[in-house]
PDB file of C-alpha atoms and ligand atoms in Angstrom:
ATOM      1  CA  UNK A   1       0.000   0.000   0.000  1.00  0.00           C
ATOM      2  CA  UNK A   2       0.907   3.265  -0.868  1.00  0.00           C
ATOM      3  CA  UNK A   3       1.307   5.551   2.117  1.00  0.00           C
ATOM      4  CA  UNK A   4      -1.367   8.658   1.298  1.00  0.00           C
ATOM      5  CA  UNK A   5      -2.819   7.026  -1.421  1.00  0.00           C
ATOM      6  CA  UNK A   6      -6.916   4.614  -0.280  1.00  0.00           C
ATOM      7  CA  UNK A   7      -6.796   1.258  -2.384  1.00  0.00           C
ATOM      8  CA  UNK A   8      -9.847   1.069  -4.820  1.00  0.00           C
ATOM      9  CA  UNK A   9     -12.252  -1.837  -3.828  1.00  0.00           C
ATOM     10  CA  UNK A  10     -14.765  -3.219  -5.727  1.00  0.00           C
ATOM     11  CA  UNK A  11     -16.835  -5.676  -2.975  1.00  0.00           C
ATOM     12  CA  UNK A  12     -19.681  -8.257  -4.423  1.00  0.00           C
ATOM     13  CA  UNK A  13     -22.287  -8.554  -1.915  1.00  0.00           C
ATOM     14  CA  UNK A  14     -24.466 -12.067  -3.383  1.00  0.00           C
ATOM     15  CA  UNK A  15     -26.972 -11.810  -0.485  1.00  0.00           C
ATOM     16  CA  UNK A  16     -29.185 -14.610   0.263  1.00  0.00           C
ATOM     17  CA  UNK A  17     -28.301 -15.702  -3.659  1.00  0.00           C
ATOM     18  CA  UNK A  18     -26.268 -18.418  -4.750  1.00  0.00           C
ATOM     19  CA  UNK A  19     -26.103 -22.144  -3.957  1.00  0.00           C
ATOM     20  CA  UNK A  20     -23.255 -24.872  -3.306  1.00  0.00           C
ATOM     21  CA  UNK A  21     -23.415 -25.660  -6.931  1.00  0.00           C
ATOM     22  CA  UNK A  22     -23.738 -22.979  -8.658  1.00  0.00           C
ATOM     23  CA  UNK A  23     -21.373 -20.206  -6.510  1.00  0.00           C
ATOM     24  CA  UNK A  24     -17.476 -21.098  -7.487  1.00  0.00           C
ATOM     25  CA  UNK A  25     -18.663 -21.286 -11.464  1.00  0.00           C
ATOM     26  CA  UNK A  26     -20.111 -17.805 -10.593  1.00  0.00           C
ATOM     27  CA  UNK A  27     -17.193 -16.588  -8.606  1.00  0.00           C
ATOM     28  CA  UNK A  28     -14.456 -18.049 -11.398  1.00  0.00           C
ATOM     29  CA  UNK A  29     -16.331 -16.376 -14.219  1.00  0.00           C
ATOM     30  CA  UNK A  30     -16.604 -13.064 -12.468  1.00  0.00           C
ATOM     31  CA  UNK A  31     -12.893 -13.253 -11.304  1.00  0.00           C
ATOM     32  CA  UNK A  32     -12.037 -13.846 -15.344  1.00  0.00           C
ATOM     33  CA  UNK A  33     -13.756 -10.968 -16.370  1.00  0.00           C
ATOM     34  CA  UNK A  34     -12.485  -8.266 -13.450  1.00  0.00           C
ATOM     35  CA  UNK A  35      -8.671  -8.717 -13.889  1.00  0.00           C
ATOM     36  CA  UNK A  36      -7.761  -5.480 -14.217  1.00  0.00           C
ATOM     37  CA  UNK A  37      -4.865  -3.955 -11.886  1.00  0.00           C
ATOM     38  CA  UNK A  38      -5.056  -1.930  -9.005  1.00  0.00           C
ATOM     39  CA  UNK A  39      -8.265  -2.811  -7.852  1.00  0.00           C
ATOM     40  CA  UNK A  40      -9.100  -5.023  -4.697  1.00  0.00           C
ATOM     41  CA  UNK A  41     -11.829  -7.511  -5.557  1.00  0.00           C
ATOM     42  CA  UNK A  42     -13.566  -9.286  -2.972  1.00  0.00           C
ATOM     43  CA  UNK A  43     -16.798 -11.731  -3.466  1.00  0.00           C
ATOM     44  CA  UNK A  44     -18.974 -12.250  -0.015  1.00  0.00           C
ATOM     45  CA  UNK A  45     -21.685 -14.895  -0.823  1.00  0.00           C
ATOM     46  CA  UNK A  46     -23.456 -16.915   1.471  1.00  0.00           C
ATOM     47  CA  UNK A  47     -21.887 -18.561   4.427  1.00  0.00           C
ATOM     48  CA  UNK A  48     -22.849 -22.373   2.727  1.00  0.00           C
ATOM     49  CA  UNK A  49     -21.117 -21.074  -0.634  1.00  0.00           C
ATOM     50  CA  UNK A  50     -18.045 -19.604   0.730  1.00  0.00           C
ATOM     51  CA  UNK A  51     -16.271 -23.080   0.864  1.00  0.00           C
ATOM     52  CA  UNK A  52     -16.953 -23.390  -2.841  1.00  0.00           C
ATOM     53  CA  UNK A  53     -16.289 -20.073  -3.623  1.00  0.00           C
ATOM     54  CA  UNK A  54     -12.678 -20.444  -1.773  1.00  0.00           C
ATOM     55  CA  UNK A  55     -11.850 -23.588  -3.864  1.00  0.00           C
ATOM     56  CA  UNK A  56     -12.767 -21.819  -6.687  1.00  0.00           C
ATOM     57  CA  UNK A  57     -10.907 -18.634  -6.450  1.00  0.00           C
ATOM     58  CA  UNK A  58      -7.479 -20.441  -5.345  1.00  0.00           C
ATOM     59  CA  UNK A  59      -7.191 -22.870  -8.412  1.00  0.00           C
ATOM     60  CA  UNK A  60      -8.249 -19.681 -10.700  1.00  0.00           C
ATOM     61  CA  UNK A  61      -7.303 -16.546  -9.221  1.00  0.00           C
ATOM     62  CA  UNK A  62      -6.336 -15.829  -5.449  1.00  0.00           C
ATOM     63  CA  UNK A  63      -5.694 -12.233  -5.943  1.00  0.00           C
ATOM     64  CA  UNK A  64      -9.545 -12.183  -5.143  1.00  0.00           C
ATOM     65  CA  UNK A  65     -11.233 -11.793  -1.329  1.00  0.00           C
ATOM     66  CA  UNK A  66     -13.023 -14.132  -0.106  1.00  0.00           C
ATOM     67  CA  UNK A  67     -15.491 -12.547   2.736  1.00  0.00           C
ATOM     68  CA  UNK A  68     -18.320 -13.079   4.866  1.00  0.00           C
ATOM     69  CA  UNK A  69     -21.836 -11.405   5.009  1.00  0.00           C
ATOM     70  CA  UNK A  70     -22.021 -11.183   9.038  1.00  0.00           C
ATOM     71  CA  UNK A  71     -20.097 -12.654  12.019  1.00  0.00           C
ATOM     72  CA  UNK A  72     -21.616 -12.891  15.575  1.00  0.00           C
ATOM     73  CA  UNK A  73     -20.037 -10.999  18.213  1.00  0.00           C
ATOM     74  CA  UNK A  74     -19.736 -13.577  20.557  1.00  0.00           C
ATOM     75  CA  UNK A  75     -16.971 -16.134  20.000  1.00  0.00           C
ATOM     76  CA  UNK A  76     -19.736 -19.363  20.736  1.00  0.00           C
ATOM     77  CA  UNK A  77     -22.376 -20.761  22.936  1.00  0.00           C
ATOM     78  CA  UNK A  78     -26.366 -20.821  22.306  1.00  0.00           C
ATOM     79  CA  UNK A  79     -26.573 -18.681  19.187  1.00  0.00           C
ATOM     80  CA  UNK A  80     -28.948 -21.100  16.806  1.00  0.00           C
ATOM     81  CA  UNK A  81     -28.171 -20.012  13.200  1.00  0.00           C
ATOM     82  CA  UNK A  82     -25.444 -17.810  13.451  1.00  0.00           C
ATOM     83  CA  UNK A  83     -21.913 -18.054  12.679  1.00  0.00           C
ATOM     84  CA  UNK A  84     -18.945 -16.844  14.892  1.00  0.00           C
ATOM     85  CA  UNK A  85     -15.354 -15.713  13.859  1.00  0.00           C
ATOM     86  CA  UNK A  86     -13.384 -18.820  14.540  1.00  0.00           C
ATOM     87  CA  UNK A  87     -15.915 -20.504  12.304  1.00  0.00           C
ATOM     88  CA  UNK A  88     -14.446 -18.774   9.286  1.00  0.00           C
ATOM     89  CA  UNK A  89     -10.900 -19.376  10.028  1.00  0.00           C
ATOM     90  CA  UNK A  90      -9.518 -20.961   6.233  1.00  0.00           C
ATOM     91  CA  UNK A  91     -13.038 -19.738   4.507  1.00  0.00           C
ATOM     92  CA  UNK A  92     -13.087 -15.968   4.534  1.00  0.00           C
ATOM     93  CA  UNK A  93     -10.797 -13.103   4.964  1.00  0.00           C
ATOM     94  CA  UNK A  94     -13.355  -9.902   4.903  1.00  0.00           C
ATOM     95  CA  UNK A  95     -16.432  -9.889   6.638  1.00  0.00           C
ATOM     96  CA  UNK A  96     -19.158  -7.425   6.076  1.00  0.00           C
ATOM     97  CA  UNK A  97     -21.020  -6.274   9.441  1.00  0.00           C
ATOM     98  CA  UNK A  98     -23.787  -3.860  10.352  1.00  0.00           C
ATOM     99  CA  UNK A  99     -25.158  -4.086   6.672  1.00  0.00           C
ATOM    100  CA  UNK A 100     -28.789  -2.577   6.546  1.00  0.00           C
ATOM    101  CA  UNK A 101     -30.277  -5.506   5.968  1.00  0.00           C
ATOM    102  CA  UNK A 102     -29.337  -6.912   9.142  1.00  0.00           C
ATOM    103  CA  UNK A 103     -29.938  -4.252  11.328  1.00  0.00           C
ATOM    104  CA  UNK A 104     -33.577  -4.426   9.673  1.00  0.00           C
ATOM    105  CA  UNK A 105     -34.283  -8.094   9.652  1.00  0.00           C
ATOM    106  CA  UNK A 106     -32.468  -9.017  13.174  1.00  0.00           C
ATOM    107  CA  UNK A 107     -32.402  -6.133  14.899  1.00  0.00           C
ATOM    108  CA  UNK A 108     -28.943  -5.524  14.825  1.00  0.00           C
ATOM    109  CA  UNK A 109     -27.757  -2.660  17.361  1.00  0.00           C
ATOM    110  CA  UNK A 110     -24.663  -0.543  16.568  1.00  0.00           C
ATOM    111  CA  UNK A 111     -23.304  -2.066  20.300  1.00  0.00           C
ATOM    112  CA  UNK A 112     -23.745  -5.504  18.410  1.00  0.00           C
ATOM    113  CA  UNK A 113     -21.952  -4.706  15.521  1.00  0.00           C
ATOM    114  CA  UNK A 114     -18.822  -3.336  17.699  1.00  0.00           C
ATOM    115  CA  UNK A 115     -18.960  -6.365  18.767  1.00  0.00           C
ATOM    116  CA  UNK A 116     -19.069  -8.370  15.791  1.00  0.00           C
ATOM    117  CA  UNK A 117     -15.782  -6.162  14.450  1.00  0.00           C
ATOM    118  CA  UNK A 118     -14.016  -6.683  17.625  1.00  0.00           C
ATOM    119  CA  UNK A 119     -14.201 -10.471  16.867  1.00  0.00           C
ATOM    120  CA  UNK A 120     -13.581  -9.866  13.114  1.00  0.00           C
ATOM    121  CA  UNK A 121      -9.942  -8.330  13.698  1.00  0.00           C
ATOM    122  CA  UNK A 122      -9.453 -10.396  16.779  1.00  0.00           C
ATOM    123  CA  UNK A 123      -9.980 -13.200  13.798  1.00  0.00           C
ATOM    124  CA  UNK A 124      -7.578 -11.794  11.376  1.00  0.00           C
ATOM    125  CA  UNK A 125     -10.733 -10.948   9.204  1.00  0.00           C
ATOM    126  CA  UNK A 126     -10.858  -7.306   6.909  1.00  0.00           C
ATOM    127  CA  UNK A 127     -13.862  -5.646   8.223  1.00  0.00           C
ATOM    128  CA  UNK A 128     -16.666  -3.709   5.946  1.00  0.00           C
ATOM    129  CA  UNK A 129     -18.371  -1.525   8.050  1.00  0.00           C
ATOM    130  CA  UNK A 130     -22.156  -0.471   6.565  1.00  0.00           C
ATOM    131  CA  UNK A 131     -23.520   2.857   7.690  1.00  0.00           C
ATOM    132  CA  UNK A 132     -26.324   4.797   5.663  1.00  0.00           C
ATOM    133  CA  UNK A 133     -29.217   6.191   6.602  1.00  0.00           C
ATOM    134  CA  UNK A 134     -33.277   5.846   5.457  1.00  0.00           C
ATOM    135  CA  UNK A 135     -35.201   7.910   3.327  1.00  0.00           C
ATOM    136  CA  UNK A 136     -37.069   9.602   5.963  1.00  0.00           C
ATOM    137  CA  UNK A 137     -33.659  10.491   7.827  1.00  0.00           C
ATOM    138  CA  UNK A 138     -32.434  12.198   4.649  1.00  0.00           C
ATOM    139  CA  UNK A 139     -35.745  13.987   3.991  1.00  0.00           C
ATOM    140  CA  UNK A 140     -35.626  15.349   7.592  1.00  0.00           C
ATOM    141  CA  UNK A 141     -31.822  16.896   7.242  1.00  0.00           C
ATOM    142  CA  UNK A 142     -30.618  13.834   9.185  1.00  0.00           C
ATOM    143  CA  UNK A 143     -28.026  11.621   6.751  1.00  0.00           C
ATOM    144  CA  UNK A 144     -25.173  13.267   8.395  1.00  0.00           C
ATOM    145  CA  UNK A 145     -26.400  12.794  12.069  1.00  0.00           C
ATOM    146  CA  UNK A 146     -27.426   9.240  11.731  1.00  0.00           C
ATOM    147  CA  UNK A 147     -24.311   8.562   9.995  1.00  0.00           C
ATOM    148  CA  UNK A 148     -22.598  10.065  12.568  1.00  0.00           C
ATOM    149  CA  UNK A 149     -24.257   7.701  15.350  1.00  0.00           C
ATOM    150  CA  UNK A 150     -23.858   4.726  13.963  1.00  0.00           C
ATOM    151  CA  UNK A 151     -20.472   5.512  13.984  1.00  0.00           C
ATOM    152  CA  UNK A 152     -19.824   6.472  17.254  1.00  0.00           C
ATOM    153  CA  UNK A 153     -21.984   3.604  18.417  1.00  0.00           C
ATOM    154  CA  UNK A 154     -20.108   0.913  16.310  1.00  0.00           C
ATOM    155  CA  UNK A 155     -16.385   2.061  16.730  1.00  0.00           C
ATOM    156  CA  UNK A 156     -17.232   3.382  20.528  1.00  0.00           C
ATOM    157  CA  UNK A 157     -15.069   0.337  22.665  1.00  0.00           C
ATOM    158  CA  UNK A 158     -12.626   0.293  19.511  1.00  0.00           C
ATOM    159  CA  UNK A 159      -8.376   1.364  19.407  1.00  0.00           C
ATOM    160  CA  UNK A 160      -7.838   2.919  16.396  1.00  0.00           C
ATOM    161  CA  UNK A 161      -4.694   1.768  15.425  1.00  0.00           C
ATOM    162  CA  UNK A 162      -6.238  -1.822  15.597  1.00  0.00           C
ATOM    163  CA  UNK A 163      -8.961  -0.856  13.285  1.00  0.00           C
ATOM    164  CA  UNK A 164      -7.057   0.775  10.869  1.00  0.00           C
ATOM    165  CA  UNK A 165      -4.363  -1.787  10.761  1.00  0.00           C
ATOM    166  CA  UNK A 166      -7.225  -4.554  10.594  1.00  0.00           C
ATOM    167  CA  UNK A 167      -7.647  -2.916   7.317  1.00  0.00           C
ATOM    168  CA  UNK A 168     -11.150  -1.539   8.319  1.00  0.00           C
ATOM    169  CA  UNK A 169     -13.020   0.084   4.977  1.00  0.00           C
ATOM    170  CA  UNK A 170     -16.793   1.627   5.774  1.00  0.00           C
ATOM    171  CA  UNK A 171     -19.194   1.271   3.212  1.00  0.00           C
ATOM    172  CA  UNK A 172     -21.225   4.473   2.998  1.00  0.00           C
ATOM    173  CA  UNK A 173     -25.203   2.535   1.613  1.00  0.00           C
ATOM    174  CA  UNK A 174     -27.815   4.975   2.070  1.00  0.00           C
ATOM    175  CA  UNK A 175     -30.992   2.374   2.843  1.00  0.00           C
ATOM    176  CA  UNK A 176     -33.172   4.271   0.131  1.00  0.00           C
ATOM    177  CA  UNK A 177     -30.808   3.278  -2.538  1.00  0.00           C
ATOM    178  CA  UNK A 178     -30.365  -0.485  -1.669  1.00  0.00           C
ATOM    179  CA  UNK A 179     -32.337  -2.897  -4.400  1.00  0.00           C
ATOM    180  CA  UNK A 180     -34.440   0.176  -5.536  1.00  0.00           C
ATOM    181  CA  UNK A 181     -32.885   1.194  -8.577  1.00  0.00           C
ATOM    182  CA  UNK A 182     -32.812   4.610  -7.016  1.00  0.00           C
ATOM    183  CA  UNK A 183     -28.963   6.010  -6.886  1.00  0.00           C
ATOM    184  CA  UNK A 184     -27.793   8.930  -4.832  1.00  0.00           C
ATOM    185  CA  UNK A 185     -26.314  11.953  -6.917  1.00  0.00           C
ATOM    186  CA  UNK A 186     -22.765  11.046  -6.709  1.00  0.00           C
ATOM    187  CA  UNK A 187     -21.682  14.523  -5.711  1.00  0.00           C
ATOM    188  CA  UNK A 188     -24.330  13.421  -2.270  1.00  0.00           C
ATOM    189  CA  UNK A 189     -22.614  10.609  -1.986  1.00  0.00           C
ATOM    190  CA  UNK A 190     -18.988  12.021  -2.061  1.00  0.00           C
ATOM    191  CA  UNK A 191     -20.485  14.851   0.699  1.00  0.00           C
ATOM    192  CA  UNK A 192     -21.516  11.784   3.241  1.00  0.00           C
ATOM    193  CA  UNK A 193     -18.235   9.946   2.706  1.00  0.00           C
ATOM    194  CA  UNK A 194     -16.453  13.416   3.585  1.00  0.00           C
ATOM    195  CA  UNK A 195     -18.906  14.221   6.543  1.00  0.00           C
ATOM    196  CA  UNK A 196     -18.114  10.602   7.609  1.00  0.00           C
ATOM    197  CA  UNK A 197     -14.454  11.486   7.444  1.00  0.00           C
ATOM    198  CA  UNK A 198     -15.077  14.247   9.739  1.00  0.00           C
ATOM    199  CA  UNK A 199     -17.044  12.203  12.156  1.00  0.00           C
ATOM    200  CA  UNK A 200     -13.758   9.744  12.192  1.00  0.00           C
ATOM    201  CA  UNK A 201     -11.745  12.511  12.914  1.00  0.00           C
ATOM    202  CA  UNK A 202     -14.065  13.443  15.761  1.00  0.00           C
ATOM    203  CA  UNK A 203     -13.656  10.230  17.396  1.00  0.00           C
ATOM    204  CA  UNK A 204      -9.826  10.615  17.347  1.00  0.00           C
ATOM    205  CA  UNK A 205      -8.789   8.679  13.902  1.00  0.00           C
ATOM    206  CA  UNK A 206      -6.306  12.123  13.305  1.00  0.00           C
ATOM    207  CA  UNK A 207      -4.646  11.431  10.005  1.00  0.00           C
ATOM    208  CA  UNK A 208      -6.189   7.537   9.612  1.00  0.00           C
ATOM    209  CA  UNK A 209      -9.713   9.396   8.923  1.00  0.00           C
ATOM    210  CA  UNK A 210      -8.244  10.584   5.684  1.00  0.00           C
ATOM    211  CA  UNK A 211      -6.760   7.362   4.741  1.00  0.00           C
ATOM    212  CA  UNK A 212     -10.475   5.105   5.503  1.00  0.00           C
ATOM    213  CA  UNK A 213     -11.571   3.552   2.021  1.00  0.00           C
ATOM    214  CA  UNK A 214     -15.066   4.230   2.134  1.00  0.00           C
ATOM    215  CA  UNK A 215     -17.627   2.626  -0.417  1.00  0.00           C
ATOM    216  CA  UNK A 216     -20.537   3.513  -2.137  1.00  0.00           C
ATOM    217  CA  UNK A 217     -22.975   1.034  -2.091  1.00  0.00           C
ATOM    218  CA  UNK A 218     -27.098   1.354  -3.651  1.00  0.00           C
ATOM    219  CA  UNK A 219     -28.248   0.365  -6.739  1.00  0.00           C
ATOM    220  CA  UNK A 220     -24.282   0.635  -8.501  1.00  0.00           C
ATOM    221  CA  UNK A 221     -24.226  -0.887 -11.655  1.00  0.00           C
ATOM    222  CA  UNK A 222     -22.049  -0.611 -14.677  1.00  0.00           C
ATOM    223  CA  UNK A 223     -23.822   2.012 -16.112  1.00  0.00           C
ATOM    224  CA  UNK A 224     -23.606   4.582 -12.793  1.00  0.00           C
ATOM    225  CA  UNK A 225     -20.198   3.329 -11.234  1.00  0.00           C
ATOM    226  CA  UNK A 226     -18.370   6.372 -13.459  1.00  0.00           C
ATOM    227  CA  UNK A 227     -20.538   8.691 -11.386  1.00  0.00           C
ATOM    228  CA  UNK A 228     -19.135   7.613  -8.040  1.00  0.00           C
ATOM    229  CA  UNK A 229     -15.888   7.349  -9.026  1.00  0.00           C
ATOM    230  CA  UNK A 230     -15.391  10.182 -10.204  1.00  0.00           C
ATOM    231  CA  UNK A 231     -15.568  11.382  -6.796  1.00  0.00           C
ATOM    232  CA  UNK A 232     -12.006  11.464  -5.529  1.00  0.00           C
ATOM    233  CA  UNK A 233     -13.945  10.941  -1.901  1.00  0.00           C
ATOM    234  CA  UNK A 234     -14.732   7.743  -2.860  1.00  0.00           C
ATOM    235  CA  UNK A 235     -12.933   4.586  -3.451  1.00  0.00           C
ATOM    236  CA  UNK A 236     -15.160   1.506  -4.623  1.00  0.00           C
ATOM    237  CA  UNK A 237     -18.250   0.118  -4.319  1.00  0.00           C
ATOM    238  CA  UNK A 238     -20.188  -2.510  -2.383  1.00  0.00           C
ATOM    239  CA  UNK A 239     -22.436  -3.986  -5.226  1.00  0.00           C
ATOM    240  CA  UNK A 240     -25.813  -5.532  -4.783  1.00  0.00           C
ATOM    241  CA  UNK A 241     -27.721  -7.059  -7.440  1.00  0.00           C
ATOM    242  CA  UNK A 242     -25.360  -6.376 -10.333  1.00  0.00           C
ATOM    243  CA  UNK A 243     -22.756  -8.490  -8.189  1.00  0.00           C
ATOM    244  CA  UNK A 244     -24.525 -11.732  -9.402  1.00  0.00           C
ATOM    245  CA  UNK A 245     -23.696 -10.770 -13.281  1.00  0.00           C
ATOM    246  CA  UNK A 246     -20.497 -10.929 -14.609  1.00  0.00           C
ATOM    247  CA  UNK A 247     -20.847  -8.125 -17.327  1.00  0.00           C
ATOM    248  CA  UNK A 248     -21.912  -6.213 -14.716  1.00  0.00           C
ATOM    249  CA  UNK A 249     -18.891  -6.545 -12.508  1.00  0.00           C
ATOM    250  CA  UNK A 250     -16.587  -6.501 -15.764  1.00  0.00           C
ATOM    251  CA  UNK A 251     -17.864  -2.973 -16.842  1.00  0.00           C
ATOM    252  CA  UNK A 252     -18.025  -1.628 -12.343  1.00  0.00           C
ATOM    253  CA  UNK A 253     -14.118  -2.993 -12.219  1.00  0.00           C
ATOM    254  CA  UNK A 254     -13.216  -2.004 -15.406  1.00  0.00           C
ATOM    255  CA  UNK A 255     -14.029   1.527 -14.331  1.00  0.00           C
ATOM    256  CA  UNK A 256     -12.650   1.485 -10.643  1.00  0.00           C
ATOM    257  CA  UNK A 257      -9.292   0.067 -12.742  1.00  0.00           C
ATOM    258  CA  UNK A 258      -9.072   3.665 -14.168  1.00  0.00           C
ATOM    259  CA  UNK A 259      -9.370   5.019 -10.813  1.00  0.00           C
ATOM    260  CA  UNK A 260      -6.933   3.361  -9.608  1.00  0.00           C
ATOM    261  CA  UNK A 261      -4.547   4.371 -12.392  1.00  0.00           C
ATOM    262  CA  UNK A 262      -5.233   7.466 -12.306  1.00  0.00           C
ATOM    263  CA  UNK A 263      -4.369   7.600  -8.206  1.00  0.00           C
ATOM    264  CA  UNK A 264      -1.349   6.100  -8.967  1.00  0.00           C
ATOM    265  CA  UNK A 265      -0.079   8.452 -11.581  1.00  0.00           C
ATOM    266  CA  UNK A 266      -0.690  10.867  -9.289  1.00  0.00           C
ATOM    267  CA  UNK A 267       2.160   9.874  -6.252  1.00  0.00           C
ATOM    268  CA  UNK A 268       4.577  12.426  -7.008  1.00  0.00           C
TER     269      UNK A 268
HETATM  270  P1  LIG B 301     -27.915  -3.240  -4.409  1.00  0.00           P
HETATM  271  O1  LIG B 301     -26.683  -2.979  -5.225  1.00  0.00           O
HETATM  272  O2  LIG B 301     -28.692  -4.432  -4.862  1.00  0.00           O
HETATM  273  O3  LIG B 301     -28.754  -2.000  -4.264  1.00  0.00           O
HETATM  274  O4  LIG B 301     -27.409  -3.607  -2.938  1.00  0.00           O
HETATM  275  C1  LIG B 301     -26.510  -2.760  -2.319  1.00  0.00           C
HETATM  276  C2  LIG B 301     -26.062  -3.400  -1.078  1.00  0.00           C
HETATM  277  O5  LIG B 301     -26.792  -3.515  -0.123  1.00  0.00           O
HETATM  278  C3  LIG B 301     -24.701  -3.948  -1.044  1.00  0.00           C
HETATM  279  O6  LIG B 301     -24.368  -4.352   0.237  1.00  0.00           O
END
C-alpha cells in the first residue's frame, strides 16, 4: 500500500443468492472478467457457498477476497443459526457487518456490531463496516447525524490503530438506494463519505480518517459506477444485485481500474 494514497475496492455482496453448486462457477467467471490492476476484488456470498467459492478462487485466481456477510459478536455458545469468527478461520478473509439488511431483519444494534468487528480483527478478518441512513432520515436533514451515530456507536469500545491496521473500509449505503434502482447523486454521496471522514476525525482517527476507504454502495451498476468514481472521496463500491452478473462486474471494475490508475499516476 501506498502511504497517502486509499486502495480502490470493488466488494460483491451475493446476499441470500447463490447455492453450493452454482457459486465457485459464478465466482471463477466473475474473477475472469475483473482482472484489471489496481483494484481489490472481494466476493462475499453466502456462508454455505463460501467453501466453494474459496476452492474456486485459489485454483483460478487468489488475488480475489473471499469474505463473509455477518459474524456474531460472541466467539460461541447458544446462538442457533449464526456463525462466529473462529468458524471462518480458512473460509473468509473480509467480513461485512452492520449491513442494513441486518440491522432491519435481526435487529442488529450498533453495540452488536462493535462487537461483531471486535471479533472480526481479533480473527484476522478485513472488516466492511455499513452505515447509511433511510429515506425519511435524509428527507428530515438527518443523513449526516445518523451517519454520525452509527459511527460512534459501532467504533465506541474500539483502538484505532487496531482498526485501521485490521484494514477496516466503511461502506457508505444509504438504505433508500439499496435494491431500488434509485442512486444517490454522486456529488451526495462524495459529501456523506467526507462528513463521515469528519465524524472519524471526531472520534480521534487524526490522520487515519483521511486514509479510511469508504464505499458507495445502492443500486451501482455498470452504467452509474463512473458517477461515483469520479468522486475522488470515494474509493469503490459494495455492489448488490449487479454483483450476481459478470458483465456487470466486468464494466463496475473495469471503471474502478481507471481510478486506480489514475491515483497512482498521481504519487509524485
Ligand atoms: P444493491 O446494489 O442491490 O442495491 O445492494 C446494495 C447493497 O446492499 C450492497 O451491500
Amino acid at each position: 500500500m501506498i502511504r497517502g494514497m486509499r486502495p480502490v475496492v470493488v466488494a460483491a455482496n451475493w446476499k441470500m443468492n447463490t447455492t453450493p453448486a452454482d457459486a465457485g462457477e459464478l465466482a471463477r467467471t466473475i474473477a475472469s472478467r475483473t482482472r484489471v490492476q489496481g483494484v481489490t476484488r472481494v466476493i462475499c456470498p453466502p456462508f454455505v457457498c463460501l467453501a466453494a467459492v474459496r476452492d474456486a478462487l485459489t485454483e483460478s485466481d487468489p488475488t480475489v477476497g473471499v469474505g463473509a456477510q455477518d459474524v456474531h459478536q460472541e466467539l460461541a455458545g447458544a446462538y442457533t443459526g449464526d456463525i462466529s469468527a473462529p468458524m471462518l478461520a480458512g473460509l473468509a478473509d473480509w467480513v461485512i457487518v452492520g449491513h442494513s439488511e441486518r440491522r432491519r431483519d435481526h435487529g442488529e444494534t450498533d453495540d452488536q456490531i462493535g462487537g461483531k468487528l471486535a471479533r472480526a480483527i481479533e480473527a484476522g478478518l478485513r472488516p466492511i463496516l455499513c452505515v447509511g441512513e433511510q429515506l425519511a432520515d435524509r428527507e428530515a436533514g438527518r443523513a449526516v447525524d445518523v451517519a454520525e451515530g452509527q459511527l460512534a456507536g459501532c467504533l465506541a469500545e474500539h483502538d484505532v490503530d487496531r482498526l485501521f491496521t485490521a484494514g477496516l473500509v466503511i461502506a457508505y449505503e444509504p438504505v433508500w438506494a439499496i435494491g431500488t434502482g434509485r442512486t444517490m447523486v454522486g456529488s451526495d454521496a462524495a459529501a456523506m463519505a467526507e462528513a463521515i471522514r469528519g465524524s472519524l476525525a471526531a472520534l480521534g482517527w487524526g490522520e487515519a480518517a483521511g486514509e479510511v476507504p469508504i464505499l458507495y454502495g445502492g443500486s451501482v451498476t455498470a452504467a452509474n459506477i463512473g458517477e461515483f468514481l469520479a468522486e475522488p472521496a470515494l474509493d469503490g463500491a459494495l455492489v448488490g444485485g449487479a454483483s450476481l452478473k459478470p458483465e456487470e462486474m466486468a464494466g463496475i471494475v473495469g471503471r474502478a481500474g481507471l481510478t486506480a490508475a489514475a491515483r497512482l499516476s498521481a504519487v509524485p
